[in-house]
Amino acid sequence: MDLGLMDEVLTENKQIYTVPQSYAGRNRLRKIIDVFVNNRSLIPPLSMSELSGMADEVIRQYDLSETWKGWLMVEINNFAWRDTVAAVPYEKRILLLPQCLSNATQCRAKTDELGLLCMRCGSCKLPTLQDKAAELGIMSIVAEGFTPVIGLLESGVVHTVIGVGCLDSLEKAFPLLVNHAIPGIAIPLNKAGCRDTKVDYRYVEDCFRMYSPGHVTLPDYNVIKDDIRTWFSFEALADIFRDVDGTSLIARRWLSGAGKRWRPFLLVSVYLSITGKTDVPEFVKTAAIAVECFHKASLVHDDIQDNDEFRYGKQTVHALHGIPAAINIGDLLLGKGYHILSMCSRPELVAVAASAHLLLCKGQGMELEWSRSPRELTLTFVLDIFRCKTVPAFEVALDFGVYCAGNDERLRSILHEFSFALGIAYQLLDDTEDYRQTLAPHRENADLYVEPSPSAGEDYRQTLAPAVLRPSAVLAVLCEQNRNAGFINRLSKEKDYKAFLGRSEYRLLLQKAVDKVKTLSEEYHQQAIDSLSTLDNAEMKRLLFRVTERILNNQSE
């Protein structure tokens, strides 16, 4: 189908960005997208891969220029979110405009940390748009990129963003918006550049004016996390840990200590998104505490087996109280978890927890057996350990949420696929963190230094004694790089294998292995998001997009 539209090809950073040039042409394409989206009843948020596939489909179906793909992806995402955005009250919206819409030769505005401070010289349409938005009660900011508004969105001050930017800028910001599952409209400029750009002002105004009062569920996840945090205070746990013997007090103190409580948060949030309720019943709260009991018990035992002396920046339980006492404390937490689950009047929860417990022990056994007798290591073997050890921790929390809400086998199947990919991505990142100190700067290798980042995992460990040689994804990649060199045999003879890998002759190989594992983690990250494509619960889908981003990028709350 020939729409008779012209392309404007913009070359920047060796990439080509194309925008349909005429206003009439862009509107005709938007009508095509409207029909396309309505015929599919899309449930936002949509992943980048979903948007890419749909843009390709539109291009094929209507014989459009492939150079419009980026623009089409943005507009398809806009139409998918349209009803959600329209239901958000004006006072909960923000209009984000780029500084490049100002008249560069006449603009007298200054800028601060948020963006441009308009002097209303009348040389551009920015103040007109801001005034029209303000009349409706919509907040507006003139700034580059979407980063300035992320904090406002995360804090709940605003619920949606209508943002304008060039395709170059949107290409960088778009994944941020998609991965955070932020309801919004992104409006591409008609041309790129840093001065005197243009946009469809009428379309921008139509987007921020649209309003269709209705029910839009936008629970405040920060409130949910804050509520969960109170459940795990030392005082609050007295209702669960009624005994005051030394072992129980240590277990209670460990359970009330540091940690992000992702698993209880997942359980509770899934339950609320299924039921539509706002209050958490006591049996759901009890199940959430049980999940954390299991998790904290596994950390106690894991620290002993890995010889880790610090966790959360503090001494581990066995470092403080000795290995025999720590084993007993971990066992008490396991028993307490099963005991309080038995009070939930849902026997299937006990069965799910027991199955995951057995799988975790199997995975830990695989790891311990390999550490006792190191041999050639493959990624397949390591990923199988992750499947047993890490994946069930997320899967149990999600299963509990579904079971507490009744049970939906199809939903549990989708969430199992999600848990698998999320768990693998999480553990791959955690493996790379084990080598953060090893890759710390050396004078002769300053060019290899990677700026340390906060641990990808919430359970960051630090070992003062030489680390136990254990199977990890990074070691598996190093084995593949040194397949015929007796690499593992040599490492197993080193008193401190991490210090050995930190030597100049191995640092480049180690850095490449870490980079490869990070790339693999990104692939599983995308797989986790893609697994949610068939989820028909919009609020749960949005929740899991955001949780995935936060867990894997360690964004504190």
Coordinates of C-alpha atoms in Angstrom, one line a residue:
M1 CA 0.0 0.0 0.0
D2 CA 1.6 3.3 -1.1
L3 CA 0.7 6.1 1.3
G4 CA 2.6 8.6 -0.8
L5 CA 4.6 9.6 2.2
M6 CA 8.1 11.0 2.2
D7 CA 10.9 10.0 4.5
E8 CA 13.1 12.3 6.4
V9 CA 16.3 10.4 7.0
L10 CA 18.4 11.6 9.9
T11 CA 21.9 10.2 10.4
E12 CA 23.4 10.5 13.8
N13 CA 26.0 8.3 15.5
K14 CA 26.2 6.2 12.3
Q15 CA 22.5 5.2 12.7
I16 CA 19.5 6.2 10.5
Y17 CA 16.3 7.5 12.0
T18 CA 13.3 8.0 9.8
V19 CA 10.1 9.8 10.5
P20 CA 7.2 10.0 8.1
Q21 CA 7.5 13.6 7.0
S22 CA 4.0 15.0 6.4
Y23 CA 1.5 15.7 9.2
A24 CA -1.3 14.1 7.0
G25 CA 0.9 11.0 6.5
R26 CA 1.6 10.6 10.2
N27 CA -2.0 10.8 11.0
R28 CA -2.9 8.2 8.3
L29 CA -0.3 5.9 9.8
R30 CA -1.7 6.5 13.3
K31 CA -5.2 5.4 12.0
I32 CA -3.6 2.2 10.7
I33 CA -2.0 1.5 14.0
D34 CA -5.3 2.3 15.8
V35 CA -7.1 -0.5 13.7
F36 CA -4.1 -2.8 14.2
V37 CA -4.1 -2.5 18.0
N38 CA -7.9 -2.7 18.4
N39 CA -8.0 -5.9 16.4
R40 CA -5.6 -7.5 18.9
S41 CA -6.9 -6.3 22.2
L42 CA -3.3 -5.8 23.4
I43 CA -2.6 -5.9 27.2
P44 CA 0.1 -3.4 28.2
P45 CA 2.9 -3.3 29.0
L46 CA 4.4 -4.7 25.8
S47 CA 8.1 -5.8 25.7
M48 CA 10.6 -4.4 23.2
S49 CA 10.5 -7.7 21.3
E50 CA 6.7 -7.7 21.1
L51 CA 6.8 -4.1 19.8
S52 CA 9.5 -5.0 17.3
G53 CA 7.5 -8.0 16.0
M54 CA 4.2 -6.0 15.7
A55 CA 6.0 -3.1 13.8
D56 CA 7.4 -5.7 11.4
E57 CA 3.8 -7.1 10.9
V58 CA 2.4 -3.6 10.2
I59 CA 5.2 -3.0 7.7
R60 CA 4.5 -6.2 5.9
Q61 CA 0.7 -5.9 6.0
Y62 CA 0.6 -2.4 4.7
D63 CA 3.7 -2.4 2.5
L64 CA 5.4 0.4 4.5
S65 CA 8.9 1.6 4.5
E66 CA 11.1 -0.5 6.9
T67 CA 12.9 2.7 7.9
W68 CA 9.7 3.7 9.8
K69 CA 10.1 0.7 12.2
G70 CA 11.3 2.7 15.2
W71 CA 8.6 5.3 14.8
L72 CA 5.9 2.6 14.5
M73 CA 7.1 0.8 17.6
V74 CA 6.7 4.1 19.6
E75 CA 3.2 4.7 18.2
I76 CA 2.1 1.1 18.8
N77 CA 3.1 1.4 22.4
N78 CA 1.2 4.7 22.6
F79 CA -2.0 3.1 21.4
A80 CA -1.6 0.1 23.7
W81 CA -1.4 2.4 26.7
R82 CA -4.0 4.9 25.5
D83 CA -7.0 3.8 27.6
T84 CA -4.9 3.5 30.7
V85 CA -3.4 7.0 30.2
A86 CA -6.9 8.4 29.5
A87 CA -8.2 7.1 32.8
V88 CA -5.5 8.8 34.8
P89 CA -6.7 12.1 36.4
Y90 CA -5.0 15.2 35.0
E91 CA -3.3 16.1 38.3
K92 CA -1.5 12.7 38.2
R93 CA 0.0 13.3 34.7
I94 CA 3.2 15.0 33.7
L95 CA 4.0 16.6 30.3
L96 CA 7.7 16.4 29.4
L97 CA 8.9 18.7 26.6
P98 CA 12.4 18.9 25.1
Q99 CA 14.5 22.1 25.2
C100 CA 15.2 21.8 21.5
L101 CA 11.6 23.0 20.8
S102 CA 12.7 26.4 21.9
N103 CA 13.8 29.1 19.4
A104 CA 17.6 28.8 19.7
T105 CA 18.3 32.4 18.4
Q106 CA 15.8 34.2 20.6
C107 CA 15.4 32.0 23.7
R108 CA 16.6 33.7 26.9
A109 CA 15.7 30.9 29.3
K110 CA 18.1 29.6 31.9
T111 CA 18.3 26.0 33.1
D112 CA 18.4 24.3 36.5
E113 CA 18.7 20.7 37.7
L114 CA 15.2 19.9 36.4
G115 CA 15.4 21.6 33.0
L116 CA 14.6 24.9 31.3
L117 CA 13.2 27.9 33.1
C118 CA 11.0 29.6 30.5
M119 CA 11.2 33.4 30.3
R120 CA 8.0 33.5 28.1
C121 CA 9.6 35.6 25.4
G122 CA 7.0 34.4 22.9
S123 CA 9.5 33.0 20.4
C124 CA 8.3 29.4 20.6
K125 CA 5.2 27.3 21.5
L126 CA 6.6 25.8 24.7
P127 CA 4.8 28.2 27.1
T128 CA 1.6 27.8 25.1
L129 CA 1.7 24.0 25.6
Q130 CA 2.6 24.4 29.3
D131 CA -0.2 26.8 29.9
K132 CA -2.8 24.6 28.3
A133 CA -1.5 21.7 30.4
A134 CA -1.6 23.8 33.5
E135 CA -5.2 24.8 32.9
L136 CA -6.1 21.1 33.2
G137 CA -3.9 20.6 36.3
I138 CA -1.1 18.7 34.4
M139 CA 2.4 19.3 35.6
S140 CA 5.0 20.0 32.9
I141 CA 8.8 20.1 32.7
V142 CA 11.1 21.2 29.8
A143 CA 14.1 18.9 30.0
E144 CA 16.0 16.4 27.9
G145 CA 15.3 12.7 28.3
F146 CA 12.9 10.8 30.6
T147 CA 15.2 10.4 33.5
P148 CA 14.1 13.5 35.4
V149 CA 10.6 12.2 35.7
I150 CA 11.4 8.6 36.8
G151 CA 11.6 9.6 40.4
L152 CA 8.2 11.3 40.3
L153 CA 6.7 8.2 38.7
E154 CA 8.3 5.8 41.2
S155 CA 7.2 8.0 44.2
G156 CA 3.6 8.0 43.0
V157 CA 3.4 11.8 42.6
V158 CA 2.4 11.2 39.0
H159 CA 1.0 8.1 37.4
T160 CA 1.7 8.7 33.7
V161 CA 4.0 10.7 31.4
I162 CA 3.3 12.3 28.0
G163 CA 6.8 12.9 26.7
V164 CA 8.2 14.5 23.5
G165 CA 11.6 13.7 22.1
C166 CA 13.5 12.9 18.9
L167 CA 13.8 9.3 17.8
D168 CA 17.5 9.3 18.8
S169 CA 16.5 10.3 22.4
L170 CA 13.5 8.0 22.4
E171 CA 15.7 5.1 21.3
K172 CA 17.7 5.5 24.5
A173 CA 14.7 6.3 26.8
F174 CA 12.2 3.9 25.4
P175 CA 13.6 0.7 27.0
L176 CA 13.6 2.6 30.3
L177 CA 9.9 3.4 30.0
V178 CA 9.0 -0.1 28.7
N179 CA 11.0 -2.0 31.3
H180 CA 9.6 0.1 34.1
A181 CA 6.1 -0.5 32.7
I182 CA 5.3 3.2 32.9
P183 CA 2.0 4.1 31.3
G184 CA 2.6 6.9 28.9
I185 CA 2.7 8.4 25.5
A186 CA 6.0 9.1 23.7
I187 CA 5.7 11.5 20.8
P188 CA 8.6 11.6 18.4
L189 CA 9.8 14.9 17.0
N190 CA 9.4 15.4 13.3
K191 CA 13.1 15.8 12.9
A192 CA 16.2 15.3 15.1
G193 CA 18.8 17.8 16.1
C194 CA 19.5 19.9 19.1
R195 CA 18.1 23.2 17.8
D196 CA 14.8 24.4 16.5
T197 CA 13.0 21.1 16.2
K198 CA 9.4 20.6 15.3
V199 CA 6.6 18.3 16.6
D200 CA 2.9 17.8 15.8
Y201 CA 1.6 20.3 18.4
R202 CA -2.0 19.5 17.8
Y203 CA -1.3 15.8 18.4
V204 CA 0.7 16.6 21.6
E205 CA -2.3 18.6 22.9
D206 CA -4.8 15.9 21.9
C207 CA -2.7 13.3 23.9
F208 CA -2.5 15.2 27.1
R209 CA -6.1 16.4 26.9
M210 CA -7.6 12.9 26.3
Y211 CA -9.7 11.9 29.4
S212 CA -12.0 8.9 29.8
P213 CA -12.9 8.6 33.5
G214 CA -12.8 5.0 34.5
H215 CA -11.3 2.5 36.8
V216 CA -7.5 2.3 36.5
T217 CA -5.7 0.2 39.1
L218 CA -2.4 1.7 40.0
P219 CA -1.5 0.4 43.5
D220 CA 1.4 2.0 45.3
Y221 CA 4.0 -0.7 45.4
N222 CA 6.2 1.4 47.8
V223 CA 3.3 1.2 50.3
I224 CA 3.1 -2.5 49.9
K225 CA 6.9 -2.9 50.5
D226 CA 6.7 -0.6 53.5
D227 CA 3.9 -2.7 55.0
I228 CA 5.9 -5.9 54.4
R229 CA 8.9 -4.3 56.1
T230 CA 6.9 -3.8 59.2
W231 CA 5.9 -7.4 59.4
F232 CA 9.6 -8.3 59.7
S233 CA 10.6 -6.0 62.5
F234 CA 12.0 -7.8 65.5
E235 CA 9.0 -6.8 67.6
A236 CA 6.4 -7.8 65.1
L237 CA 7.9 -11.3 64.7
A238 CA 7.3 -12.0 68.4
D239 CA 3.9 -13.2 67.4
I240 CA 5.5 -15.9 65.2
F241 CA 8.5 -16.7 67.5
R242 CA 6.9 -17.1 70.8
D243 CA 9.8 -19.0 72.3
V244 CA 12.6 -17.0 74.0
D245 CA 15.4 -19.5 74.0
G246 CA 18.7 -18.5 72.6
T247 CA 18.3 -20.2 69.2
S248 CA 14.9 -18.8 68.6
L249 CA 16.1 -15.2 69.4
I250 CA 19.0 -15.5 67.0
A251 CA 16.7 -16.8 64.3
R252 CA 14.2 -14.1 64.9
R253 CA 17.0 -11.4 64.8
W254 CA 18.4 -12.8 61.5
L255 CA 14.9 -12.9 60.0
S256 CA 14.3 -9.3 61.0
G257 CA 17.6 -8.1 59.6
A258 CA 18.7 -6.8 56.2
G259 CA 17.1 -7.9 53.0
K260 CA 14.8 -6.5 50.3
R261 CA 11.9 -9.1 50.9
W262 CA 11.4 -9.6 47.2
R263 CA 9.8 -13.0 47.7
P264 CA 7.1 -11.8 50.2
F265 CA 6.6 -8.8 48.0
L266 CA 6.0 -11.0 44.9
L267 CA 3.6 -13.2 46.8
V268 CA 1.5 -10.4 48.2
S269 CA 1.5 -8.3 45.0
V270 CA 0.4 -11.3 42.9
Y271 CA -2.4 -12.0 45.3
L272 CA -3.6 -8.4 45.3
S273 CA -3.4 -8.1 41.5
I274 CA -5.5 -11.3 41.1
T275 CA -8.1 -10.5 43.7
G276 CA -8.3 -6.8 43.2
K277 CA -8.2 -6.4 47.0
T278 CA -6.3 -3.7 48.8
D279 CA -6.0 -5.3 52.2
V280 CA -3.8 -8.3 52.9
P281 CA -5.6 -11.1 54.8
E282 CA -3.8 -12.7 57.7
F283 CA -3.2 -16.0 56.0
V284 CA -1.5 -14.3 53.1
K285 CA 0.7 -12.4 55.5
T286 CA 1.5 -15.7 57.2
A287 CA 2.4 -17.4 53.9
A288 CA 4.7 -14.4 53.1
I289 CA 6.6 -14.7 56.4
A290 CA 7.0 -18.4 55.7
V291 CA 8.6 -17.8 52.3
E292 CA 11.1 -15.5 53.9
C293 CA 11.8 -18.0 56.7
F294 CA 12.7 -20.6 53.9
H295 CA 14.9 -18.0 52.1
K296 CA 16.8 -16.8 55.2
A297 CA 17.3 -20.5 56.3
S298 CA 18.9 -21.3 52.9
L299 CA 21.2 -18.3 53.2
V300 CA 22.5 -19.5 56.6
H301 CA 23.3 -22.9 55.2
D302 CA 24.7 -21.5 52.0
D303 CA 27.1 -19.2 53.8
I304 CA 28.4 -22.2 55.8
Q305 CA 28.9 -24.3 52.6
D306 CA 30.5 -21.4 50.7
N307 CA 32.7 -20.3 53.6
D308 CA 31.3 -16.7 53.4
E309 CA 32.0 -14.6 56.5
F310 CA 30.0 -11.5 55.6
R311 CA 26.5 -10.9 54.2
Y312 CA 24.7 -7.6 54.0
G313 CA 27.9 -6.0 55.2
K314 CA 27.7 -7.9 58.5
Q315 CA 29.1 -11.1 59.9
T316 CA 27.2 -14.2 58.8
V317 CA 25.4 -16.3 61.4
H318 CA 28.1 -19.0 61.5
A319 CA 30.8 -16.4 61.8
L320 CA 29.1 -15.0 64.9
H321 CA 27.8 -18.1 66.5
G322 CA 29.8 -21.0 65.1
I323 CA 28.9 -23.6 62.5
P324 CA 27.0 -26.1 64.7
A325 CA 24.8 -23.3 66.1
A326 CA 24.2 -21.8 62.6
I327 CA 23.1 -25.2 61.2
N328 CA 20.6 -25.5 64.0
I329 CA 19.4 -21.9 63.5
G330 CA 18.8 -22.6 59.8
D331 CA 17.0 -25.8 60.6
L332 CA 14.8 -23.9 63.1
L333 CA 13.8 -21.4 60.4
L334 CA 12.9 -24.2 58.1
G335 CA 10.7 -25.8 60.7
K336 CA 9.2 -22.5 61.6
G337 CA 8.3 -21.9 57.9
Y338 CA 6.5 -25.3 57.7
H339 CA 4.8 -24.8 61.0
I340 CA 3.3 -21.4 60.1
L341 CA 2.3 -22.6 56.7
S342 CA 0.3 -25.4 58.4
M343 CA -1.8 -22.6 59.9
C344 CA -2.8 -21.1 56.5
S345 CA -5.5 -23.8 55.9
R346 CA -4.1 -24.4 52.4
P347 CA -2.3 -27.7 52.4
E348 CA -1.1 -27.2 48.8
L349 CA 1.3 -24.5 50.1
V350 CA 3.1 -27.0 52.2
A351 CA 3.4 -29.4 49.2
V352 CA 4.8 -26.6 47.0
A353 CA 7.3 -25.5 49.6
A354 CA 8.5 -29.1 50.2
S355 CA 9.0 -29.8 46.5
A356 CA 11.1 -26.6 46.2
H357 CA 13.0 -27.5 49.3
L358 CA 14.0 -30.9 47.9
L359 CA 15.0 -29.3 44.5
L360 CA 17.1 -26.7 46.3
C361 CA 18.9 -29.5 48.2
K362 CA 19.5 -31.4 45.0
G363 CA 21.1 -28.3 43.4
Q364 CA 23.2 -27.6 46.4
G365 CA 24.3 -31.2 46.4
M366 CA 25.4 -30.9 42.8
E367 CA 27.4 -27.8 43.7
L368 CA 29.0 -29.4 46.8
E369 CA 29.9 -32.6 44.9
W370 CA 31.6 -30.6 42.2
S371 CA 33.5 -28.5 44.7
R372 CA 34.7 -31.6 46.4
S373 CA 36.0 -33.1 43.1
P374 CA 36.4 -30.2 40.6
R375 CA 36.4 -31.2 36.9
E376 CA 35.7 -29.7 33.5
L377 CA 32.8 -27.3 33.9
T378 CA 30.1 -26.4 31.4
L379 CA 27.4 -23.7 31.3
T380 CA 24.8 -26.4 30.9
F381 CA 25.8 -28.0 34.2
V382 CA 25.9 -24.6 36.0
L383 CA 22.5 -23.6 34.6
D384 CA 21.1 -26.9 35.8
I385 CA 22.3 -26.0 39.3
F386 CA 20.6 -22.6 39.0
R387 CA 17.4 -24.3 37.9
C388 CA 17.4 -26.3 41.1
K389 CA 18.8 -23.7 43.6
T390 CA 17.6 -20.2 42.5
V391 CA 14.6 -20.6 40.3
P392 CA 12.4 -22.3 43.0
A393 CA 12.8 -19.4 45.4
F394 CA 11.0 -17.1 43.0
E395 CA 8.6 -19.8 41.8
V396 CA 7.4 -20.7 45.3
A397 CA 6.6 -17.0 46.1
L398 CA 4.6 -16.6 42.8
D399 CA 2.8 -20.0 43.3
F400 CA 1.9 -19.1 46.8
G401 CA 0.3 -15.8 45.6
V402 CA -1.8 -17.7 43.0
Y403 CA -2.8 -20.5 45.4
C404 CA -3.8 -17.9 48.1
A405 CA -6.1 -16.3 45.5
G406 CA -7.7 -19.6 44.6
N407 CA -5.6 -21.2 41.9
D408 CA -5.3 -20.7 38.1
E409 CA -3.3 -23.4 36.4
R410 CA -2.7 -21.4 33.2
L411 CA -1.5 -18.5 35.2
R412 CA 0.9 -20.7 37.3
S413 CA 2.3 -22.1 34.0
I414 CA 3.0 -18.6 32.7
L415 CA 4.6 -17.6 36.0
H416 CA 6.8 -20.8 36.0
E417 CA 8.3 -19.8 32.7
F418 CA 8.8 -16.3 34.1
S419 CA 10.4 -17.6 37.3
F420 CA 12.8 -19.8 35.3
A421 CA 14.1 -16.9 33.3
L422 CA 14.2 -14.5 36.2
G423 CA 16.0 -16.9 38.4
I424 CA 18.6 -17.7 35.9
A425 CA 19.2 -14.0 35.0
Y426 CA 19.4 -13.2 38.7
Q427 CA 22.0 -15.9 39.5
L428 CA 24.1 -15.1 36.4
L429 CA 24.4 -11.5 37.6
D430 CA 25.2 -12.7 41.1
D431 CA 28.0 -14.8 39.7
T432 CA 29.6 -11.8 38.0
E433 CA 29.5 -10.0 41.4
D434 CA 31.8 -12.6 42.9
Y435 CA 34.6 -11.2 40.7
R436 CA 34.0 -7.5 41.4
Q437 CA 36.9 -7.3 43.9
T438 CA 39.1 -9.4 41.7
L439 CA 38.7 -6.9 38.8
A440 CA 39.4 -4.0 41.1
P441 CA 42.0 -1.6 39.7
H442 CA 45.6 -2.6 39.5
R443 CA 48.2 0.0 38.5
E444 CA 49.4 -2.0 35.5
N445 CA 45.9 -2.9 34.5
A446 CA 44.0 0.3 35.0
D447 CA 42.4 0.1 31.5
L448 CA 40.8 -3.2 32.5
Y449 CA 39.0 -1.7 35.5
V450 CA 35.3 -1.8 35.5
E451 CA 33.6 0.7 37.9
P452 CA 32.1 -1.4 40.8
S453 CA 28.3 -1.4 40.9
P454 CA 26.0 -2.4 43.7
S455 CA 25.4 -6.2 43.8
A456 CA 22.8 -7.4 41.3
G457 CA 21.7 -9.8 44.0
E458 CA 20.1 -8.6 47.2
D459 CA 22.2 -11.2 49.1
Y460 CA 25.7 -9.9 48.3
R461 CA 28.4 -11.9 50.0
Q462 CA 31.9 -11.1 51.0
T463 CA 34.5 -13.7 51.9
L464 CA 37.6 -12.8 53.9
A465 CA 39.1 -16.3 53.9
P466 CA 40.1 -17.7 50.4
A467 CA 36.9 -18.5 48.6
V468 CA 35.8 -22.1 48.1
L469 CA 36.1 -23.2 44.5
R470 CA 32.5 -23.6 43.4
P471 CA 30.8 -24.0 40.0
S472 CA 29.8 -20.7 38.6
A473 CA 28.8 -19.4 35.1
V474 CA 32.0 -17.3 35.0
L475 CA 34.2 -20.3 35.7
A476 CA 32.2 -22.3 33.1
V477 CA 33.0 -19.7 30.4
L478 CA 36.7 -19.6 31.5
C479 CA 36.7 -23.4 31.1
E480 CA 35.4 -23.1 27.6
Q481 CA 38.1 -20.6 26.8
N482 CA 40.8 -22.9 28.3
R483 CA 39.3 -26.3 27.4
N484 CA 42.6 -28.1 26.8
A485 CA 44.8 -26.5 29.4
G486 CA 43.8 -28.4 32.5
F487 CA 42.4 -25.1 33.7
I488 CA 40.1 -26.4 36.6
N489 CA 42.8 -28.8 37.8
R490 CA 45.2 -25.9 38.1
L491 CA 42.7 -23.6 39.8
S492 CA 41.8 -26.3 42.3
K493 CA 45.4 -26.4 43.5
E494 CA 45.5 -22.6 44.2
K495 CA 45.0 -21.5 47.8
D496 CA 43.1 -18.5 46.6
Y497 CA 41.8 -19.0 43.1
K498 CA 40.3 -15.5 42.8
A499 CA 43.7 -14.0 43.5
F500 CA 45.1 -16.3 40.8
L501 CA 42.6 -15.1 38.3
G502 CA 43.4 -11.5 39.2
R503 CA 47.0 -11.9 37.9
S504 CA 47.8 -9.8 34.8
E505 CA 48.0 -12.9 32.5
Y506 CA 44.4 -13.9 33.3
R507 CA 42.6 -10.6 34.0
L508 CA 41.7 -10.0 30.4
L509 CA 40.2 -13.5 30.0
L510 CA 38.4 -13.0 33.3
Q511 CA 36.9 -9.7 32.1
K512 CA 35.8 -11.3 28.9
A513 CA 34.1 -14.1 30.8
V514 CA 32.3 -11.7 33.1
D515 CA 31.1 -9.7 30.1
K516 CA 29.8 -12.8 28.4
V517 CA 27.9 -13.9 31.5
K518 CA 26.4 -10.4 31.8
T519 CA 25.3 -10.6 28.2
L520 CA 23.7 -14.0 28.9
S521 CA 21.9 -12.6 31.9
E522 CA 20.5 -9.8 29.6
E523 CA 19.2 -12.5 27.3
Y524 CA 17.4 -14.3 30.2
H525 CA 16.1 -10.9 31.4
Q526 CA 14.5 -10.5 28.0
Q527 CA 13.1 -14.0 28.1
A528 CA 11.5 -13.3 31.5
I529 CA 9.7 -10.3 30.0
D530 CA 8.7 -12.1 26.8
S531 CA 7.2 -14.9 28.9
L532 CA 4.6 -12.5 30.1
S533 CA 3.2 -11.7 26.6
T534 CA 0.2 -14.0 27.1
L535 CA -0.6 -12.7 30.6
D536 CA -4.1 -11.1 30.4
N537 CA -4.0 -9.4 33.9
A538 CA -2.7 -5.9 33.0
E539 CA -1.9 -5.0 36.6
M540 CA 0.1 -8.2 37.3
K541 CA 1.9 -7.8 34.0
R542 CA 2.9 -4.2 34.8
L543 CA 4.0 -5.4 38.3
L544 CA 6.2 -8.1 37.0
F545 CA 7.8 -5.9 34.4
R546 CA 8.7 -3.4 37.1
V547 CA 9.9 -6.1 39.6
T548 CA 12.1 -7.7 37.0
E549 CA 13.8 -4.4 36.2
R550 CA 14.3 -3.6 39.9
I551 CA 15.6 -7.1 40.9
L552 CA 18.0 -7.4 38.0
N553 CA 19.2 -3.8 38.2
N554 CA 19.3 -3.5 42.0
Q555 CA 17.2 -0.3 42.1
S556 CA 16.7 0.3 45.8
E557 CA 13.3 1.2 47.2

